CSV table of C-alpha atoms in Angstrom, one decimal:
chain,number,residue,atom,x,y,z
A,1,MET,CA,68.7,-37.2,-21.2
A,2,THR,CA,70.5,-40.2,-22.1
A,3,PHE,CA,68.0,-43.6,-21.9
A,4,LEU,CA,68.6,-47.1,-21.3
A,5,HIS,CA,70.2,-48.9,-24.7
A,6,ASN,CA,71.3,-53.0,-24.9
A,7,THR,CA,75.3,-50.9,-24.9
A,8,GLU,CA,74.8,-49.9,-21.4
A,9,ILE,CA,73.3,-52.8,-19.5
A,10,VAL,CA,77.5,-53.4,-18.7
A,11,PRO,CA,77.7,-50.8,-16.8
A,12,LEU,CA,74.3,-51.0,-14.9
A,13,SER,CA,75.2,-54.3,-14.2
A,14,HIS,CA,78.8,-53.7,-12.6
A,15,ILE,CA,77.0,-50.7,-11.0
A,16,PHE,CA,75.5,-53.6,-9.1
A,17,ILE,CA,77.7,-55.2,-8.3
A,18,MET,CA,79.8,-52.5,-6.5
A,19,PHE,CA,77.5,-51.8,-4.4
A,20,ILE,CA,76.6,-55.7,-3.9
A,21,LEU,CA,80.5,-55.7,-2.9
A,22,THR,CA,80.9,-52.5,-0.9
A,23,PHE,CA,77.6,-54.0,1.6
A,24,ALA,CA,79.4,-57.4,1.9
A,25,VAL,CA,82.7,-55.6,2.3
A,26,ALA,CA,81.4,-53.2,4.4
A,27,MET,CA,79.3,-56.5,6.8
A,28,ILE,CA,83.0,-58.4,6.5
A,29,LEU,CA,84.7,-55.4,8.7
A,30,THR,CA,82.3,-54.3,10.8
A,31,PRO,CA,83.5,-57.5,13.3
A,32,LEU,CA,86.7,-56.5,13.3
A,33,TYR,CA,85.4,-52.5,13.7
A,34,THR,CA,83.4,-53.6,16.6
A,35,ASP,CA,85.5,-56.2,18.3
A,36,LEU,CA,88.7,-52.8,18.3
A,37,ALA,CA,85.2,-50.6,20.0
A,38,TYR,CA,84.4,-52.3,22.4
A,39,ARG,CA,88.0,-53.9,23.1
A,40,TYR,CA,89.9,-50.5,23.8
A,41,LYS,CA,86.0,-49.4,24.8
A,42,TRP,CA,85.5,-46.1,22.2
A,43,TRP,CA,82.6,-44.9,23.7
A,44,ARG,CA,80.9,-42.1,22.7
A,45,ARG,CA,80.5,-39.6,25.3
A,46,PRO,CA,77.5,-37.9,25.1
A,47,ARG,CA,77.2,-33.9,25.3
A,48,GLU,CA,76.5,-32.2,28.1
A,49,ASN,CA,75.8,-28.6,27.5
A,50,ALA,CA,73.9,-26.8,23.6
A,51,VAL,CA,76.1,-25.6,21.1
A,52,THR,CA,75.6,-22.0,23.1
A,53,GLY,CA,77.2,-23.2,26.1
A,54,GLU,CA,74.4,-23.8,28.7
A,55,ALA,CA,72.8,-26.3,30.2
A,56,ALA,CA,71.6,-29.3,27.6
A,57,PRO,CA,68.6,-31.3,30.1
A,58,VAL,CA,66.3,-31.2,28.1
A,59,TYR,CA,68.6,-33.6,25.7
A,60,GLN,CA,69.8,-35.3,28.8
A,61,SER,CA,66.7,-36.5,30.2
A,62,LEU,CA,65.6,-38.6,26.2
A,63,HIS,CA,68.5,-39.2,26.1
A,64,ALA,CA,70.3,-41.0,30.4
A,65,GLY,CA,68.8,-44.4,29.4
A,66,LYS,CA,71.3,-43.9,25.9
A,67,HIS,CA,73.9,-42.0,28.1
A,68,LYS,CA,74.2,-45.5,30.4
A,69,ARG,CA,75.2,-47.9,27.7
A,70,ASN,CA,78.6,-47.9,26.0
A,71,ILE,CA,77.6,-47.5,22.6
A,72,PRO,CA,81.5,-47.1,20.6
A,73,THR,CA,81.4,-44.0,18.1
A,74,MET,CA,83.6,-43.7,14.9
A,75,ALA,CA,81.4,-46.6,13.0
A,76,GLY,CA,82.5,-44.6,9.7
A,77,ILE,CA,85.8,-46.1,9.1
A,78,ILE,CA,83.7,-49.1,8.0
A,79,MET,CA,82.5,-47.4,5.8
A,80,ILE,CA,85.3,-45.2,4.4
A,81,VAL,CA,87.5,-48.2,4.6
A,82,ALA,CA,84.7,-50.1,2.6
A,83,VAL,CA,84.3,-47.8,-0.6
A,84,ALA,CA,87.7,-46.5,0.2
A,85,LEU,CA,89.0,-50.4,-1.3
A,86,VAL,CA,85.9,-50.8,-4.1
A,87,THR,CA,86.6,-48.4,-5.6
A,88,VAL,CA,90.2,-48.3,-6.0
A,89,VAL,CA,89.8,-52.5,-7.6
A,90,LEU,CA,86.6,-51.5,-9.5
A,91,ASN,CA,85.4,-47.7,-9.8
A,92,LEU,CA,88.4,-45.4,-9.9
A,93,ASP,CA,88.4,-43.6,-12.7
A,94,ARG,CA,90.4,-40.4,-12.5
A,95,ASN,CA,88.0,-38.0,-13.6
A,96,GLN,CA,84.8,-38.9,-12.0
A,97,THR,CA,85.4,-41.0,-9.7
A,98,TRP,CA,88.5,-39.2,-8.5
A,99,LEU,CA,87.1,-36.2,-6.3
A,100,PRO,CA,84.6,-37.7,-4.7
A,101,LEU,CA,86.5,-40.5,-2.9
A,102,ALA,CA,89.0,-37.6,-1.5
A,103,MET,CA,86.0,-35.8,0.0
A,104,LEU,CA,85.4,-39.1,1.8
A,105,VAL,CA,88.9,-39.6,2.5
A,106,ILE,CA,90.2,-36.1,3.2
A,107,PHE,CA,86.9,-35.0,5.4
A,108,GLY,CA,86.8,-38.8,7.1
A,109,ALA,CA,90.2,-37.7,8.6
A,110,LEU,CA,89.3,-34.8,10.2
A,111,GLY,CA,86.0,-35.9,11.3
A,112,LEU,CA,88.3,-39.1,12.8
A,113,VAL,CA,90.3,-36.0,14.2
A,114,ASP,CA,87.6,-35.1,16.4
A,115,ASP,CA,86.2,-38.2,17.4
A,116,ILE,CA,89.0,-38.2,19.2
A,117,SER,CA,89.1,-35.7,20.8
A,118,ASN,CA,85.5,-36.2,21.9
A,119,LEU,CA,86.8,-40.0,23.2
A,120,PHE,CA,89.9,-39.0,25.8
A,121,PHE,CA,89.9,-34.9,26.0
A,122,SER,CA,87.8,-33.4,28.6
A,123,ASP,CA,85.4,-31.1,27.8
A,124,LYS,CA,81.9,-31.1,27.7
A,125,ARG,CA,80.6,-30.4,23.8
A,126,GLY,CA,81.9,-34.1,23.5
A,127,GLY,CA,84.3,-32.8,20.7
A,128,LEU,CA,86.0,-30.0,19.1
A,129,SER,CA,84.7,-26.5,19.5
A,130,VAL,CA,82.4,-25.5,17.1
A,131,LYS,CA,84.3,-22.8,15.9
A,132,THR,CA,87.0,-25.3,15.6
A,133,GLN,CA,85.1,-27.8,12.8
A,134,LEU,CA,83.8,-24.9,11.0
A,135,LEU,CA,87.1,-23.4,10.8
A,136,ALA,CA,88.8,-26.7,9.4
A,137,LEU,CA,86.1,-27.1,7.2
A,138,ILE,CA,85.9,-24.2,5.2
A,139,GLY,CA,89.7,-24.8,4.6
A,140,LEU,CA,90.0,-28.0,4.0
A,141,ALA,CA,86.9,-27.3,1.4
A,142,ILE,CA,88.5,-24.1,-0.3
A,143,ILE,CA,91.4,-26.1,-1.1
A,144,GLY,CA,88.2,-28.6,-3.2
A,145,ALA,CA,87.2,-25.8,-4.3
A,146,SER,CA,89.7,-23.5,-6.0
A,147,TRP,CA,91.3,-28.1,-7.0
A,148,PHE,CA,87.7,-27.7,-9.6
A,149,TYR,CA,88.0,-24.5,-10.1
A,150,PHE,CA,91.7,-23.7,-10.8
A,151,LYS,CA,92.9,-27.1,-12.1
A,152,LEU,CA,89.9,-29.2,-13.6
A,153,GLY,CA,87.6,-25.6,-15.2
A,154,TYR,CA,84.6,-25.7,-13.1
A,155,ASN,CA,82.3,-22.9,-13.6
A,156,LEU,CA,78.9,-24.4,-14.8
A,157,ILE,CA,75.5,-24.3,-12.2
A,158,HIS,CA,72.3,-25.9,-13.3
A,159,VAL,CA,69.1,-24.1,-12.5
A,160,PRO,CA,66.0,-27.6,-13.9
A,161,ALA,CA,63.7,-26.2,-16.4
A,162,VAL,CA,66.2,-23.4,-17.5
A,163,GLY,CA,69.3,-24.5,-18.1
A,164,ASP,CA,73.4,-23.6,-17.5
A,165,PHE,CA,74.6,-20.7,-16.1
A,166,SER,CA,78.8,-19.5,-16.0
A,167,ILE,CA,79.6,-18.5,-12.6
A,168,GLY,CA,83.3,-18.1,-12.9
A,169,TRP,CA,85.1,-17.6,-10.2
A,170,LEU,CA,81.9,-17.8,-7.2
A,171,TYR,CA,81.3,-21.4,-8.2
A,172,ILE,CA,84.3,-20.7,-5.3
A,173,PRO,CA,82.1,-19.8,-2.6
A,174,LEU,CA,79.1,-21.5,-4.2
A,175,PHE,CA,81.4,-24.8,-3.1
A,176,VAL,CA,82.2,-24.5,-0.6
A,177,LEU,CA,78.8,-23.7,1.3
A,178,VAL,CA,77.1,-26.8,-0.4
A,179,VAL,CA,80.1,-29.0,1.0
A,180,VAL,CA,80.1,-27.4,4.6
A,181,SER,CA,76.5,-26.8,4.3
A,182,CYS,CA,76.2,-30.9,3.4
A,183,ALA,CA,78.6,-32.0,6.6
A,184,LYS,CA,76.8,-29.8,9.6
A,185,SER,CA,74.4,-30.4,7.7
A,186,ILE,CA,73.8,-34.9,8.1
A,187,SER,CA,76.3,-34.1,11.9
A,188,ILE,CA,73.4,-31.5,13.7
A,189,THR,CA,70.5,-34.5,12.3
A,190,ASP,CA,72.9,-37.2,13.0
A,191,GLY,CA,71.5,-37.9,16.5
A,192,LEU,CA,68.9,-41.0,16.3
A,193,ASP,CA,70.1,-44.6,15.8
A,194,GLY,CA,69.7,-44.9,12.4
A,195,LEU,CA,68.0,-42.0,11.4
A,196,ALA,CA,71.0,-41.0,9.2
A,197,GLY,CA,72.0,-44.1,7.8
A,198,GLY,CA,68.2,-44.5,6.2
A,199,LEU,CA,68.2,-41.1,4.9
A,200,LEU,CA,72.0,-41.2,3.4
A,201,SER,CA,70.9,-43.9,1.0
A,202,VAL,CA,68.3,-42.8,-0.6
A,203,VAL,CA,69.9,-39.2,-1.1
A,204,PHE,CA,73.0,-41.6,-2.3
A,205,GLY,CA,70.5,-43.2,-4.3
A,206,ALA,CA,68.6,-40.1,-6.2
A,207,TYR,CA,72.5,-38.7,-7.1
A,208,GLY,CA,72.7,-42.1,-8.6
A,209,VAL,CA,70.2,-42.7,-10.6
A,210,ILE,CA,71.3,-38.8,-11.7
A,211,ALA,CA,74.5,-39.8,-12.4
A,212,TYR,CA,73.7,-42.3,-14.9
A,213,PHE,CA,71.8,-41.2,-16.9
A,214,GLN,CA,73.3,-37.9,-17.6
A,215,GLY,CA,76.2,-40.7,-18.5
A,216,SER,CA,78.7,-40.7,-15.6
A,217,TYR,CA,78.8,-44.1,-15.2
A,218,GLY,CA,81.8,-43.5,-12.9
A,219,ILE,CA,80.2,-41.9,-10.5
A,220,ALA,CA,76.8,-43.7,-10.0
A,221,GLY,CA,79.2,-46.2,-9.3
A,222,PHE,CA,80.7,-44.3,-6.6
A,223,CYS,CA,77.3,-43.5,-5.2
A,224,ALA,CA,76.2,-47.6,-5.7
A,225,ALA,CA,79.0,-48.5,-3.0
A,226,LEU,CA,78.6,-45.7,-0.9
A,227,VAL,CA,74.6,-47.5,-0.5
A,228,GLY,CA,75.5,-50.5,0.0
A,229,ALA,CA,78.4,-49.4,2.4
A,230,ILE,CA,76.1,-46.8,4.1
A,231,MET,CA,73.3,-49.9,4.6
A,232,ALA,CA,75.4,-52.1,6.1
A,233,PHE,CA,76.3,-49.6,8.5
A,234,THR,CA,72.8,-48.6,9.3
A,235,TRP,CA,72.0,-52.8,10.1
A,236,PHE,CA,73.8,-52.8,12.6
A,237,ASN,CA,72.5,-48.8,13.6
A,238,ILE,CA,69.2,-49.0,13.9
A,239,PHE,CA,67.5,-49.4,17.0
A,240,PRO,CA,69.3,-49.6,19.4
A,241,ALA,CA,71.9,-48.9,18.1
A,242,ARG,CA,75.1,-51.2,18.2
A,243,PHE,CA,77.4,-47.6,16.6
A,244,PHE,CA,77.1,-44.8,15.5
A,245,MET,CA,79.0,-43.1,12.5
A,246,GLY,CA,80.0,-40.4,14.7
A,247,GLN,CA,81.7,-37.5,12.7
A,248,THR,CA,84.3,-39.8,10.6
A,249,GLY,CA,81.3,-41.0,9.5
A,250,SER,CA,78.7,-37.6,9.3
A,251,THR,CA,81.6,-35.6,8.0
A,252,ALA,CA,82.6,-37.4,4.9
A,253,LEU,CA,79.7,-38.3,3.6
A,254,GLY,CA,78.2,-34.7,3.9
A,255,ALA,CA,81.5,-33.4,1.8
A,256,THR,CA,81.2,-36.3,-0.1
A,257,LEU,CA,77.9,-35.5,-1.3
A,258,GLY,CA,78.5,-31.5,-1.8
A,259,ALA,CA,81.0,-32.2,-4.7
A,260,VAL,CA,78.3,-35.2,-6.1
A,261,ALA,CA,76.1,-32.4,-6.6
A,262,MET,CA,78.5,-29.9,-7.9
A,263,LEU,CA,80.0,-33.3,-10.4
A,264,THR,CA,77.2,-33.8,-11.2
A,265,ASN,CA,76.2,-30.1,-11.5
A,266,ALA,CA,72.9,-31.0,-9.7
A,267,VAL,CA,73.7,-29.3,-6.4
A,268,PHE,CA,69.7,-27.0,-7.0
A,269,VAL,CA,67.8,-29.7,-6.2
A,270,LEU,CA,70.0,-30.6,-3.0
A,271,PRO,CA,68.0,-28.9,-0.6
A,272,ILE,CA,64.8,-30.9,-2.1
A,273,ILE,CA,66.6,-34.8,-2.2
A,274,GLY,CA,68.3,-33.7,1.6
A,275,ALA,CA,65.4,-32.1,2.8
A,276,VAL,CA,64.9,-33.3,6.0
A,277,PHE,CA,68.7,-32.3,6.2
A,278,VAL,CA,68.1,-28.8,5.5
A,279,ILE,CA,65.1,-29.0,8.0
A,280,GLU,CA,67.6,-30.3,10.9
A,281,ALA,CA,69.2,-28.0,9.3
A,282,GLY,CA,67.2,-25.5,9.7
A,283,SER,CA,65.6,-26.2,13.3
A,284,SER,CA,69.7,-26.1,15.2
A,285,LEU,CA,69.4,-22.2,13.0
A,286,ILE,CA,66.5,-21.0,14.1
A,287,GLN,CA,66.3,-22.7,17.7
A,288,ILE,CA,70.4,-20.9,18.2
A,289,THR,CA,69.5,-17.1,16.5
A,290,SER,CA,66.5,-17.2,19.4
A,291,LYS,CA,68.4,-18.3,22.3
A,292,LYS,CA,70.8,-15.4,21.1
A,293,VAL,CA,69.1,-12.4,19.8
A,294,PHE,CA,65.0,-12.8,21.7
A,295,LYS,CA,66.4,-15.2,25.0
A,296,ARG,CA,64.2,-17.6,24.1
A,297,LYS,CA,63.7,-21.2,23.3
A,298,ILE,CA,61.6,-21.9,19.6
A,299,PHE,CA,61.7,-26.0,20.3
A,300,LEU,CA,61.9,-27.5,23.5
A,301,SER,CA,65.2,-29.6,22.4
A,302,ALA,CA,67.3,-29.2,19.2
A,303,PRO,CA,67.6,-29.9,16.4
A,304,LEU,CA,64.3,-32.2,15.7
A,305,HIS,CA,63.7,-35.0,16.8
A,306,HIS,CA,65.0,-33.6,19.4
A,307,HIS,CA,61.7,-31.5,19.8
A,308,LEU,CA,59.1,-35.3,18.1
A,309,GLU,CA,60.9,-37.2,21.0
A,310,ALA,CA,60.3,-34.6,23.8
A,311,ILE,CA,56.1,-33.9,22.7
A,312,GLY,CA,55.9,-37.5,22.7
A,313,TRP,CA,57.3,-39.9,20.4
A,314,PRO,CA,59.7,-42.6,20.6
A,315,GLU,CA,62.6,-42.5,19.3
A,316,THR,CA,61.8,-45.0,16.2
A,317,LYS,CA,58.8,-43.7,14.6
A,318,VAL,CA,60.5,-39.9,14.3
A,319,THR,CA,63.5,-42.3,12.7
A,320,MET,CA,60.8,-44.5,10.5
A,321,ARG,CA,58.4,-40.4,9.5
A,322,LEU,CA,61.0,-39.1,9.4
A,323,TRP,CA,62.2,-41.4,6.5
A,324,VAL,CA,59.3,-41.6,4.8
A,325,VAL,CA,59.6,-37.8,4.7
A,326,GLY,CA,62.7,-38.2,3.2
A,327,GLN,CA,62.4,-40.8,0.4
A,328,ILE,CA,59.1,-38.9,-0.5
A,329,ALA,CA,61.6,-35.2,-0.6
A,330,ALA,CA,64.2,-37.2,-2.9
A,331,ALA,CA,61.7,-38.7,-5.5
A,332,ILE,CA,60.3,-35.5,-6.2
A,333,GLY,CA,63.6,-33.9,-6.1
A,334,LEU,CA,65.0,-37.3,-7.8
A,335,VAL,CA,62.3,-36.3,-11.1
A,336,LEU,CA,62.9,-32.5,-11.3
A,337,GLY,CA,67.0,-33.6,-11.8
A,338,LEU,CA,65.2,-35.7,-14.6
A,339,LEU,CA,63.7,-33.5,-16.5
A,340,GLY,CA,66.4,-31.2,-15.6
A,341,ASN,CA,68.9,-33.1,-17.9
A,342,HIS,CA,66.2,-33.6,-20.6
A,343,LEU,CA,65.8,-29.9,-21.0
A,344,ARG,CA,68.9,-29.3,-21.1
């Protein structure tokens, strides 16, 4: 474990500058995006059907008022551009930041295609089909995994308090599983104003601390830049939201989170640090499985945040309470991650 010394004050100040600067850049870009989004009516078209194909009356009734408001999507572009600009200028370390930045941009482009489909093509699912999304995610993740394994020689995983293990070619399917799961779970969680943004800022903050104590200052700075951009986005996304990040943001940030977890070799604490994302995705999986196998629903509406709304919790209460759960989980995961580094 790397502790702070006087020689590390400069990297810490540099990381803080990246956080502040990215926040500022994102805040400056926001009016530009907002002007374009409202001028050209980039309204997000809500889904009419559930993932399994049938009507979603509970979801529709919960968000009937929101659906009447014209709220633009694709605001994830703000975060991607802000992080890319600051990273290229201040933190483009090929060994540490080129890869997660590439993941952010490439998977953001995939999400952008989905958002454009939502805006301009008629589909009651509100975007690309689940099968198309999944195949595209897996394909891109395989390319990323192959680069990590064959080009960079990554093959180790770290189990906290146990040690490092070489898993050989199994690193590739593990990488794909982590990246795809993160991208999908964040997309699922991004269903209430401010929910995903508030959780993501905490999760990337935790990984930034882990990276810093590993001495991976480039990754730490990149995570700080992400936190700055996400917090600027969340400022405008909290209830009532001015805009949504869309698949452009959720897919990009989810894939990048998976890459950061693999780069820091702290993937085993990811389900703890991102516990709310796991719970949200798990509730959707349980609902889909139950409907297909047992022909009945477990939750009034899935994912979990919609079920909590359906039983009477106001949207803001659901969001803030899940923020609290996410903060506690991230703190526990961070401690385990740091202990794991210390015991290597």
